[in-house]
XYZ file of C-alpha atoms in Angstrom:
663
model
C 18.907 54.448 -5.692
C 17.070 53.176 -2.614
C 14.275 54.351 -0.379
C 14.128 54.351 3.422
C 10.987 54.397 5.507
C 12.521 55.476 8.776
C 10.674 58.815 9.058
C 6.933 59.357 9.064
C 6.971 61.837 6.142
C 9.034 59.860 3.623
C 6.342 57.244 2.710
C 3.887 60.080 1.949
C 6.431 61.770 -0.347
C 6.997 58.497 -2.162
C 3.244 58.076 -2.602
C 2.893 61.519 -4.234
C 5.660 60.645 -6.712
C 4.614 57.048 -7.257
C 1.040 57.683 -8.433
C 1.797 59.801 -11.558
C 4.819 57.622 -12.383
C 2.764 54.445 -12.387
C 0.003 56.065 -14.459
C 2.502 57.186 -17.074
C 4.152 53.792 -17.104
C 0.846 51.963 -17.601
C -0.094 54.323 -20.456
C 3.273 53.668 -22.100
C 2.799 49.913 -21.846
C -0.659 50.127 -23.383
C 0.277 52.503 -26.179
C 3.576 50.856 -27.205
C 3.681 47.581 -29.135
C 5.559 44.648 -27.583
C 8.102 42.899 -29.697
C 9.124 39.304 -29.430
C 12.416 38.726 -27.685
C 15.027 36.054 -27.970
C 15.009 33.532 -25.148
C 17.706 33.954 -22.514
C 18.210 30.941 -20.242
C 20.939 30.538 -17.596
C 21.643 29.340 -14.037
C 23.984 30.654 -11.338
C 25.256 29.772 -7.849
C 25.777 32.440 -5.222
C 29.123 30.859 -4.245
C 31.768 28.665 -5.843
C 33.268 27.322 -2.602
C 31.500 26.572 0.701
C 31.946 24.457 3.812
C 29.999 21.314 4.606
C 26.807 22.396 6.381
C 26.522 25.728 4.517
C 23.603 26.542 2.217
C 24.034 27.682 -1.390
C 21.439 29.358 -3.603
C 20.855 28.025 -7.123
C 19.064 30.561 -9.352
C 17.564 29.484 -12.685
C 16.180 32.275 -14.916
C 14.511 32.307 -18.318
C 13.616 35.561 -20.109
C 11.686 36.267 -23.291
C 8.081 36.293 -24.332
C 5.055 34.880 -22.527
C 5.685 31.389 -23.935
C 9.155 31.375 -22.373
C 7.744 32.279 -18.941
C 5.264 29.370 -19.158
C 8.004 26.842 -20.023
C 8.723 24.076 -17.505
C 12.257 23.586 -16.143
C 13.628 20.054 -16.506
C 15.935 19.868 -13.481
C 18.196 16.790 -13.147
C 18.295 14.771 -9.954
C 20.282 16.553 -7.238
C 21.560 13.434 -5.471
C 24.499 15.210 -3.833
C 22.366 17.979 -2.308
C 19.470 18.291 0.096
C 16.818 20.666 -1.298
C 15.718 22.869 1.609
C 13.408 25.363 -0.115
C 12.033 25.992 -3.590
C 10.588 29.316 -4.752
C 9.357 30.478 -8.163
C 8.484 34.024 -9.278
C 7.797 35.947 -12.467
C 8.585 39.570 -13.420
C 8.302 41.949 -16.344
C 10.842 44.471 -17.668
C 10.314 47.171 -20.304
C 12.963 48.813 -22.496
C 12.716 51.557 -25.168
C 15.096 51.458 -28.161
C 14.762 54.000 -31.015
C 11.299 54.936 -29.790
C 10.076 51.314 -29.810
C 8.958 49.701 -26.563
C 9.955 46.148 -25.759
C 8.505 44.087 -22.884
C 10.568 41.181 -21.580
C 9.064 38.676 -19.170
C 11.159 36.555 -16.844
C 10.655 33.544 -14.607
C 13.085 32.848 -11.772
C 13.360 29.570 -9.839
C 15.361 29.732 -6.601
C 16.529 26.550 -4.829
C 18.245 26.438 -1.440
C 20.698 23.521 -1.492
C 22.785 21.986 1.278
C 25.719 19.743 0.161
C 25.740 16.186 1.524
C 29.497 15.537 1.173
C 32.823 17.238 0.662
C 34.702 17.498 -2.629
C 33.669 18.931 -5.994
C 29.936 18.592 -6.621
C 28.332 19.121 -10.022
C 24.930 20.454 -11.033
C 24.177 19.119 -14.500
C 22.601 21.333 -17.207
C 18.953 22.295 -16.816
C 16.667 22.218 -19.871
C 13.590 24.170 -21.002
C 11.615 23.877 -24.257
C 10.192 27.042 -25.874
C 8.497 27.027 -29.273
C 9.714 23.531 -30.058
C 13.344 24.458 -29.344
C 15.225 23.082 -26.334
C 17.496 25.424 -24.358
C 20.165 24.174 -21.958
C 22.137 25.891 -19.194
C 25.805 25.315 -18.473
C 27.068 22.773 -15.944
C 27.935 24.251 -12.533
C 30.658 23.053 -10.141
C 30.785 23.672 -6.391
C 33.755 22.962 -4.129
C 32.741 21.794 -0.645
C 35.375 21.933 2.116
C 35.159 20.184 5.511
C 33.346 22.175 8.181
C 35.562 24.412 10.313
C 33.778 25.385 13.573
C 36.154 28.283 14.172
C 35.277 29.811 10.797
C 31.504 29.712 11.180
C 29.752 33.010 10.625
C 28.695 34.842 13.753
C 26.106 37.615 14.097
C 27.617 41.115 13.831
C 28.638 42.642 17.180
C 25.956 45.313 16.890
C 23.261 42.673 16.517
C 24.592 40.795 19.575
C 24.375 43.945 21.658
C 20.716 44.544 20.772
C 18.305 44.041 23.647
C 15.215 41.956 22.966
C 12.623 44.258 21.300
C 9.861 42.306 23.056
C 11.189 43.621 26.351
C 10.636 47.200 25.205
C 7.290 46.290 23.691
C 6.187 45.170 27.140
C 7.759 48.171 28.872
C 11.470 47.268 28.966
C 14.601 48.888 27.570
C 15.208 50.724 24.307
C 15.566 48.078 21.536
C 17.819 50.315 19.437
C 20.619 50.794 21.985
C 23.903 49.991 20.235
C 22.295 49.868 16.771
C 23.205 52.131 13.834
C 21.445 55.497 13.775
C 17.800 55.680 12.716
C 18.005 59.115 11.122
C 17.287 58.964 7.398
C 17.666 62.711 6.754
C 21.178 62.073 5.383
C 19.755 59.783 2.706
C 18.578 62.081 -0.121
C 18.238 59.161 -2.540
C 15.320 58.761 -4.896
C 12.399 57.012 -3.145
C 11.721 55.110 -6.374
C 15.048 53.276 -6.026
C 13.601 50.531 -3.825
C 10.727 50.044 -6.269
C 13.122 49.378 -9.146
C 15.418 47.104 -7.097
C 18.203 49.652 -6.707
C 20.127 50.887 -3.672
C 21.917 49.038 -0.915
C 20.667 46.368 1.495
C 18.639 47.351 4.580
C 20.455 48.272 7.793
C 20.298 46.258 11.020
C 17.979 48.804 12.630
C 15.547 48.538 9.695
C 15.273 44.751 9.641
C 15.951 42.236 12.420
C 14.742 38.840 13.618
C 13.694 37.932 17.148
C 12.659 34.694 18.873
C 10.687 34.526 22.108
C 9.238 32.020 24.558
C 6.198 32.665 26.725
C 8.035 31.498 29.870
C 11.635 31.163 31.001
C 10.958 28.263 33.380
C 8.740 25.222 32.878
C 8.186 21.746 34.248
C 9.207 18.619 32.381
C 6.508 18.002 29.726
C 4.864 21.424 30.160
C 4.143 23.417 27.002
C 6.432 26.342 26.145
C 5.233 28.508 23.249
C 8.124 29.429 20.940
C 7.567 32.231 18.368
C 9.738 33.790 15.659
C 9.065 37.394 14.589
C 10.513 39.620 11.881
C 10.650 43.375 12.605
C 10.859 45.548 9.485
C 10.838 49.203 8.473
C 11.373 48.305 4.808
C 9.182 46.512 2.300
C 9.407 42.724 2.696
C 8.687 40.622 -0.399
C 9.309 37.157 1.003
C 11.355 35.105 3.469
C 13.539 32.281 2.149
C 15.904 29.592 3.408
C 14.733 29.277 7.007
C 17.261 27.407 9.130
C 15.422 26.226 12.225
C 17.285 25.028 15.320
C 17.593 21.379 16.276
C 15.253 20.671 19.180
C 16.694 17.411 20.503
C 15.613 18.184 24.070
C 11.993 18.991 23.101
C 8.940 17.444 21.535
C 7.788 20.086 19.007
C 4.351 20.635 17.449
C 3.490 23.388 14.955
C 0.896 25.914 16.063
C 1.142 28.468 13.231
C 3.186 28.400 10.008
C 1.897 31.231 7.779
C 2.412 30.601 4.060
C 1.750 34.236 3.160
C 3.192 36.482 5.837
C 1.235 39.598 6.758
C 2.517 42.166 9.217
C 0.893 44.222 11.952
C 2.081 47.736 12.733
C 3.541 47.966 16.245
C 5.246 50.890 17.927
C 8.384 50.059 19.885
C 9.698 52.976 21.982
C 7.965 55.410 19.663
C 9.364 53.808 16.476
C 6.788 52.162 14.151
C 7.620 48.682 12.884
C 5.753 46.140 10.820
C 5.953 42.846 12.729
C 5.624 39.522 10.856
C 4.980 36.200 12.594
C 7.123 33.628 10.779
C 6.461 30.555 12.942
C 4.951 29.540 16.262
C 5.539 26.140 17.842
C 4.602 24.306 21.035
C 7.695 22.863 22.742
C 7.395 20.139 25.404
C 10.697 19.664 27.319
C 11.963 16.083 27.451
C 15.028 16.717 29.647
C 15.357 18.573 32.921
C 17.984 21.268 33.486
C 19.219 24.265 31.494
C 18.212 23.855 27.844
C 19.343 26.104 24.974
C 17.367 26.877 21.827
C 19.810 27.759 19.044
C 19.300 30.855 16.837
C 17.035 30.878 13.792
C 18.442 32.142 10.482
C 16.524 33.354 7.400
C 17.096 35.240 4.160
C 14.745 38.200 3.721
C 14.002 39.602 0.243
C 13.270 43.340 0.533
C 12.080 45.968 -1.927
C 8.976 46.186 -4.090
C 11.008 44.837 -7.063
C 8.466 45.400 -9.832
C 11.379 45.495 -12.288
C 14.131 43.807 -10.286
C 14.892 41.046 -7.831
C 15.180 43.298 -4.768
C 17.807 42.766 -2.068
C 18.581 39.675 0.004
C 19.435 40.269 3.668
C 20.526 37.463 5.983
C 19.202 37.770 9.528
C 19.639 35.638 12.652
C 17.655 35.669 15.902
C 19.172 35.373 19.346
C 19.616 32.091 21.237
C 17.216 31.378 24.104
C 17.684 29.571 27.397
C 14.996 27.675 29.278
C 15.131 26.279 32.807
C 13.327 22.925 32.848
C 12.251 21.771 36.308
C 11.943 18.053 37.125
C 8.559 16.777 38.230
C 8.090 16.815 42.012
C 8.266 13.686 44.144
C 5.177 11.772 45.250
C 3.888 10.613 41.860
C 0.896 8.222 42.143
C 1.049 4.614 40.988
C 0.693 4.172 37.240
C 1.931 7.687 36.431
C 4.103 8.211 33.309
C 6.391 11.249 33.017
C 4.832 12.139 29.648
C 1.353 12.572 31.174
C 1.494 16.316 31.855
C -1.258 18.872 31.239
C -4.960 19.196 32.026
C -6.950 16.092 31.059
C -10.449 14.613 31.312
C -11.343 10.917 30.952
C -14.573 9.390 29.672
C -15.680 5.739 29.337
C -18.955 4.989 27.554
C -20.685 2.455 25.332
C -21.563 3.806 21.901
C -25.251 4.602 21.597
C -26.131 4.050 25.283
C -27.107 6.395 28.083
C -24.439 7.117 30.732
C -24.823 5.041 33.886
C -27.426 2.644 32.476
C -26.773 -1.084 32.103
C -26.250 -1.999 28.455
C -28.211 -5.006 27.122
C -26.243 -7.405 24.919
C -26.291 -10.968 23.638
C -23.693 -13.709 23.393
C -21.748 -13.312 20.161
C -22.976 -9.759 19.522
C -20.220 -7.091 19.756
C -20.368 -4.074 22.059
C -18.309 -0.975 21.168
C -16.793 0.943 24.092
C -14.984 4.297 23.720
C -12.246 5.328 26.157
C -11.645 9.052 25.520
C -8.967 11.351 26.930
C -9.197 15.048 26.025
C -7.625 18.252 27.260
C -4.474 20.351 26.858
C -0.923 19.008 26.699
C 1.304 16.738 24.605
C -1.438 14.599 23.072
C 0.995 12.663 20.853
C 3.052 11.321 23.757
C 0.370 10.292 26.261
C 0.364 6.884 27.959
C -3.385 6.166 27.908
C -4.540 3.405 30.293
C -5.983 0.215 28.847
C -9.478 -1.154 29.336
C -9.480 -3.751 32.156
C -10.138 -7.368 31.151
C -13.236 -9.121 32.526
C -13.755 -12.890 32.516
C -16.543 -13.766 30.106
C -15.899 -10.716 27.871
C -13.309 -10.904 25.103
C -11.707 -7.454 24.594
C -9.994 -6.856 21.252
C -7.093 -4.450 20.742
C -8.373 -0.888 20.327
C -8.350 1.420 17.329
C -6.745 4.761 18.276
C -7.880 8.096 16.799
C -6.322 11.494 17.556
C -8.040 14.842 16.960
C -5.667 17.770 17.512
C -6.960 21.174 18.620
C -5.200 24.456 19.401
C -6.914 26.765 21.906
C -5.317 30.189 22.369
C -1.907 28.861 21.274
C -2.183 25.882 23.620
C -1.754 22.460 22.028
C -4.112 19.633 22.919
C -7.001 17.596 21.581
C -8.797 14.295 22.017
C -7.517 10.719 21.855
C -10.164 8.003 21.488
C -9.501 4.296 21.995
C -12.351 2.313 20.413
C -12.665 -1.187 21.900
C -14.786 -4.025 20.524
C -15.964 -6.270 23.358
C -17.439 -9.698 22.523
C -19.590 -11.380 25.230
C -18.775 -15.101 25.500
C -21.344 -16.097 28.121
C -24.534 -14.823 29.672
C -24.754 -12.875 32.900
C -24.228 -9.435 34.405
C -20.766 -7.966 33.859
C -19.084 -4.810 35.120
C -16.044 -3.238 33.491
C -14.260 -1.468 36.369
C -13.556 2.253 36.410
C -10.439 3.463 34.552
C -8.073 5.984 36.165
C -5.481 8.272 34.565
C -2.961 9.998 36.869
C -1.295 13.131 35.456
C 0.676 16.183 36.576
C -1.057 19.555 36.264
C 1.584 22.300 35.779
C -1.000 24.993 36.491
C -1.487 23.766 40.069
C 1.937 22.033 40.329
C 0.145 18.955 41.725
C -0.562 15.396 40.695
C -4.217 14.831 39.797
C -6.254 11.835 38.698
C -8.978 11.626 36.063
C -11.364 8.680 36.266
C -14.318 7.296 34.313
C -16.661 4.318 34.598
C -17.625 1.671 35.562
C -19.707 0.230 32.688
C -22.489 -2.329 33.290
C -23.367 -4.938 30.611
C -26.266 -7.414 30.841
C -25.650 -10.348 28.477
C -28.499 -12.605 27.449
C -28.580 -15.722 25.279
C -28.610 -15.179 21.523
C -31.951 -16.233 20.005
C -31.709 -18.654 17.082
C -33.012 -17.055 13.914
C -33.410 -13.645 15.544
C -32.138 -11.255 12.950
C -32.912 -7.987 14.708
C -30.423 -6.743 17.246
C -29.907 -3.353 18.776
C -26.883 -1.161 18.040
C -25.100 -2.528 21.135
C -25.994 -6.162 20.613
C -29.374 -6.126 22.425
C -31.691 -8.834 21.108
C -35.107 -7.668 19.928
C -38.102 -9.043 21.842
C -39.972 -12.059 20.378
C -43.752 -12.533 20.538
C -44.921 -14.883 23.272
C -46.045 -18.376 22.435
C -49.699 -17.663 23.143
C -49.922 -14.422 21.148
C -52.204 -14.416 18.084
C -49.857 -12.905 15.530
C -52.573 -12.918 12.816
C -54.979 -10.737 14.712
C -58.628 -11.270 15.591
C -59.916 -9.679 12.385
C -58.203 -12.370 10.284
C -60.117 -15.352 11.762
C -62.445 -17.207 9.365
C -64.934 -20.095 9.923
C -63.822 -23.555 8.711
C -65.846 -24.970 5.819
C -65.625 -28.700 4.993
C -66.853 -30.706 2.029
C -67.440 -34.468 2.386
C -67.605 -37.084 -0.397
C -68.190 -40.832 -0.150
C -65.790 -43.218 -1.890
C -66.185 -46.872 -2.719
C -64.297 -49.366 -0.559
C -61.192 -50.713 -2.389
C -58.964 -53.723 -1.971
C -56.953 -53.978 1.270
C -53.457 -52.509 1.042
C -51.615 -55.699 1.862
C -53.306 -57.492 -1.029
C -51.879 -55.122 -3.614
C -48.773 -56.215 -5.625
C -46.477 -53.323 -4.623
C -47.038 -53.806 -0.855
C -44.302 -56.460 -0.323
C -41.512 -54.554 -2.166
C -42.508 -51.323 -0.394
C -42.334 -53.068 2.980
C -38.883 -54.593 2.275
C -37.317 -51.440 0.756
C -36.058 -49.887 4.092
C -34.277 -53.098 5.027
C -32.657 -53.230 1.605
C -31.434 -49.650 1.984
C -29.935 -50.404 5.394
C -28.122 -53.446 4.072
C -26.829 -51.483 1.060
C -25.536 -48.669 3.258
C -23.757 -51.105 5.513
C -22.160 -52.735 2.496
C -20.979 -49.388 1.139
C -19.503 -48.400 4.496
C -17.732 -51.711 4.672
C -16.251 -51.251 1.227
C -15.103 -47.747 2.065
C -13.599 -48.888 5.344
C -11.706 -51.656 3.617
C -10.482 -49.270 0.901
C -9.095 -46.901 3.542
C -11.262 -43.847 2.634
C -12.453 -43.415 6.186
C -9.165 -44.424 7.790
C -8.485 -41.867 10.574
C -4.775 -42.107 9.930
C -5.317 -41.006 6.347
C -7.398 -38.018 7.477
C -4.528 -36.990 9.754
C -2.009 -37.281 6.922
C -4.154 -35.298 4.480
C -5.221 -32.599 6.980
C -2.728 -30.017 5.724
C -3.614 -30.611 2.054
C -7.303 -30.153 2.839
C -6.535 -26.956 4.731
C -4.672 -25.567 1.709
C -7.732 -26.191 -0.497
C -10.012 -24.434 2.004
C -7.651 -21.441 2.266
C -7.493 -21.265 -1.532
C -11.292 -21.081 -1.632
C -11.173 -18.302 0.983
C -8.662 -16.411 -1.172
C -11.175 -16.452 -4.029
C -13.748 -14.840 -1.720
C -11.196 -12.120 -0.859
C -10.832 -11.213 -4.536
C -14.636 -10.878 -4.795
C -14.612 -8.347 -1.912
C -16.916 -10.340 0.417
C -15.083 -9.654 3.707
C -17.607 -11.412 5.982
C -17.641 -14.639 3.964
C -13.856 -14.449 3.610
C -13.174 -14.324 7.356
C -15.740 -17.092 7.940
C -14.009 -19.316 5.368
C -10.570 -18.722 6.926
C -11.761 -19.590 10.458
C -13.682 -22.659 9.175
C -10.583 -23.873 7.305
C -8.525 -23.617 10.489
C -11.210 -25.347 12.622
C -11.560 -28.179 10.061
C -7.794 -28.701 10.059
C -7.769 -29.045 13.852
C -10.715 -31.468 13.638
C -8.941 -33.663 11.052
C -5.606 -33.488 12.863
C -6.659 -34.019 16.474
C -9.864 -36.001 16.156
C -12.348 -33.662 17.868
C -14.831 -31.010 16.704
C -12.854 -27.805 17.309
C -15.488 -25.309 16.120
C -17.817 -25.850 19.075
C -15.260 -25.347 21.838
C -14.634 -22.246 23.936
C -11.277 -20.569 23.507
C -9.954 -21.878 26.857
C -10.987 -25.457 26.037
C -9.378 -25.218 22.593
C -6.120 -24.041 24.164
C -6.212 -26.918 26.681
C -6.697 -29.591 24.024
C -4.019 -28.191 21.725
C -1.589 -28.230 24.638
C -2.518 -31.856 25.421
C -1.857 -32.782 21.789
C 1.691 -31.412 22.060
C 1.335 -27.988 20.411
C 3.887 -25.357 21.420
C 2.805 -22.161 23.193
C 3.697 -19.916 20.240
C 1.599 -22.090 17.896
C -1.349 -22.021 20.286
C -1.104 -18.217 20.472
C -0.863 -18.008 16.678
C -4.086 -20.051 16.288
C -5.848 -17.813 18.817
C -4.620 -14.656 17.035
C -6.008 -15.863 13.685
C -9.395 -16.746 15.207
C -9.531 -13.357 16.992
C -8.702 -11.557 13.757
C -11.469 -13.465 11.936
C -14.005 -12.628 14.674
C -13.016 -8.963 14.578
C -12.913 -8.865 10.783
C -16.628 -9.694 10.522
C -17.429 -6.351 12.172
C -14.391 -4.243 11.145
C -13.022 -5.706 7.866
C -10.009 -3.371 7.650
C -7.820 -2.953 4.553
C -7.275 -5.511 1.776
C -3.634 -5.895 2.844
C -4.734 -6.639 6.412
C -7.205 -9.293 5.228
C -4.526 -10.921 3.097
C -2.207 -10.990 6.116
C -4.815 -12.956 8.146
C -4.838 -15.690 5.481
C -1.038 -15.855 5.506
C -1.019 -16.101 9.315
C -3.508 -19.006 9.134
C -1.324 -20.847 6.605
C 1.773 -20.274 8.769
C -0.067 -21.553 11.872
C -1.073 -24.777 10.039
C 2.496 -25.281 8.767
C 3.912 -24.814 12.274
C 1.464 -27.316 13.786
C 2.247 -29.774 11.011
C 5.950 -29.662 11.903
C 5.235 -30.413 15.586
C 3.859 -33.941 14.981
C 0.677 -33.495 17.023
C -0.903 -36.569 18.593
C -4.660 -37.225 18.125
C -6.409 -37.175 21.489
C -7.903 -40.308 22.982
C -11.658 -40.156 23.708
C -11.036 -39.943 27.462
C -8.721 -36.935 26.961
C -11.399 -35.009 25.103
C -13.796 -34.892 28.022
């Protein structure tokens, strides 16, 4: 027996019958004792033979008492299948035998599986343990044939003839033209049939799926909102096995994916429907021309099914076509085809006022944020880089995306956080940054700009520990300032005492040894240096030969600091180890040189370009790591890069520089 909800009066009739029936049923459940049931455990497939690309439904059910329902299913690995969906549900069934009531509880696990190959595939037995006893299902076999395009299932002719119900909803044609009749007067079946899982499946006019786009024509990269709706005049329990189309010609972002679908009542040409939003996505076309969006397919479980599994109805939406226009000619310089939408650009120093010059000091980092926010394909933007300025070292940025959806329009904010390290004093200006983009609302190319940024760099004060948030050095008291304060001054009191005149200093016995001691120390030091020189301890050639071994010891000490978690000391030890190696190897103090001078001297010594760049990358990473330590894996990688750089330089047989080449 099944129930239909096509007429306005039928649901009210069902309600009048349903209330007393449920009350009597609840009283029977309360008054009758429940008896323990034997456990029933089995699995089934909805088909024994399919084609490659089809989807099969594996149903696993266990029935018995409450302990059986709470048992966990031990499912073997399904290597030969792709698991598309997984759904679990519980139910309760009551039976009366010889006046005794018996309540049986059931748990059903439904898996949607897609075979990965042809041939005979096996699903090994599934196990469940109840009351210390293990139950096992039988092994299932599925025959998978090669795909035959000519045999693929097509929507029924009546469904293909249906006009889009959205057209009628917005004042178009009748959505039920060509559908089966909507009259339910010839269906005198019991309205309780749907509640108990009886009756036949719903008709096409009672349940259908529709897809829609908010526009039929769009520019390349412009958002098209794609929505999937389910129209129903029957009770919908759930939607399973969604088969979404492949969107190779689009960049897709989810806008709404309801986990628990709830419907709104809409009237279409005088017929009430409950409309469920299944999915809404933002599509950004990647190719110009006519593009087709393939149909969506789902399985819909209908019926209240308090004591049954309801009915499964397969529904497919219609295919959609979209005309994608190419971007017009006349694009400005620096424009990328992915930069489409409405965007704003901002360039600012963290913690500073817009437009004001930012004070800084040599060696103190300044953090600059380049922010692009608006509506469009945020994930695929080509954000411009911060211009380089001589005297300011700009590190690679850290990118952060914050996605927002405003009235079904995808967008958000992308922030590029730059750390800028001043290398010399003076007034610096980072030029303005521009971002050309195409605005589909105006169908014109537009440009967003931000900046410039002014930075005043002063000398770092030795011993000055207080700096501002942007590297500004705190003011020091002037040399003539009384830092104690006037109220702390006190008069000077002296006490004098007369002493007897003693013997002259040069007449005392220890005067001669005390006078000769400095000369003895000088002679001893010279002797020690001579011995060391003769023994080869200070031989420059030996320092060159042992440079790599010393570097390994220093890197090993840095590795110990990494394990202690002291990131600042760790990066300092790595950079010092690399500087000391260059000092031992090339014969000059590398730590005090600017980066350009260090590059010049390494090149003079015969280092290859890739080795010079590797040394610079390690030193940059150490400088950056003092302010942004990063992950443990990233810190470990810096140490490995330093060791590799030393090994590469060692293989290149560098030549120590002559004193005249160091100038």
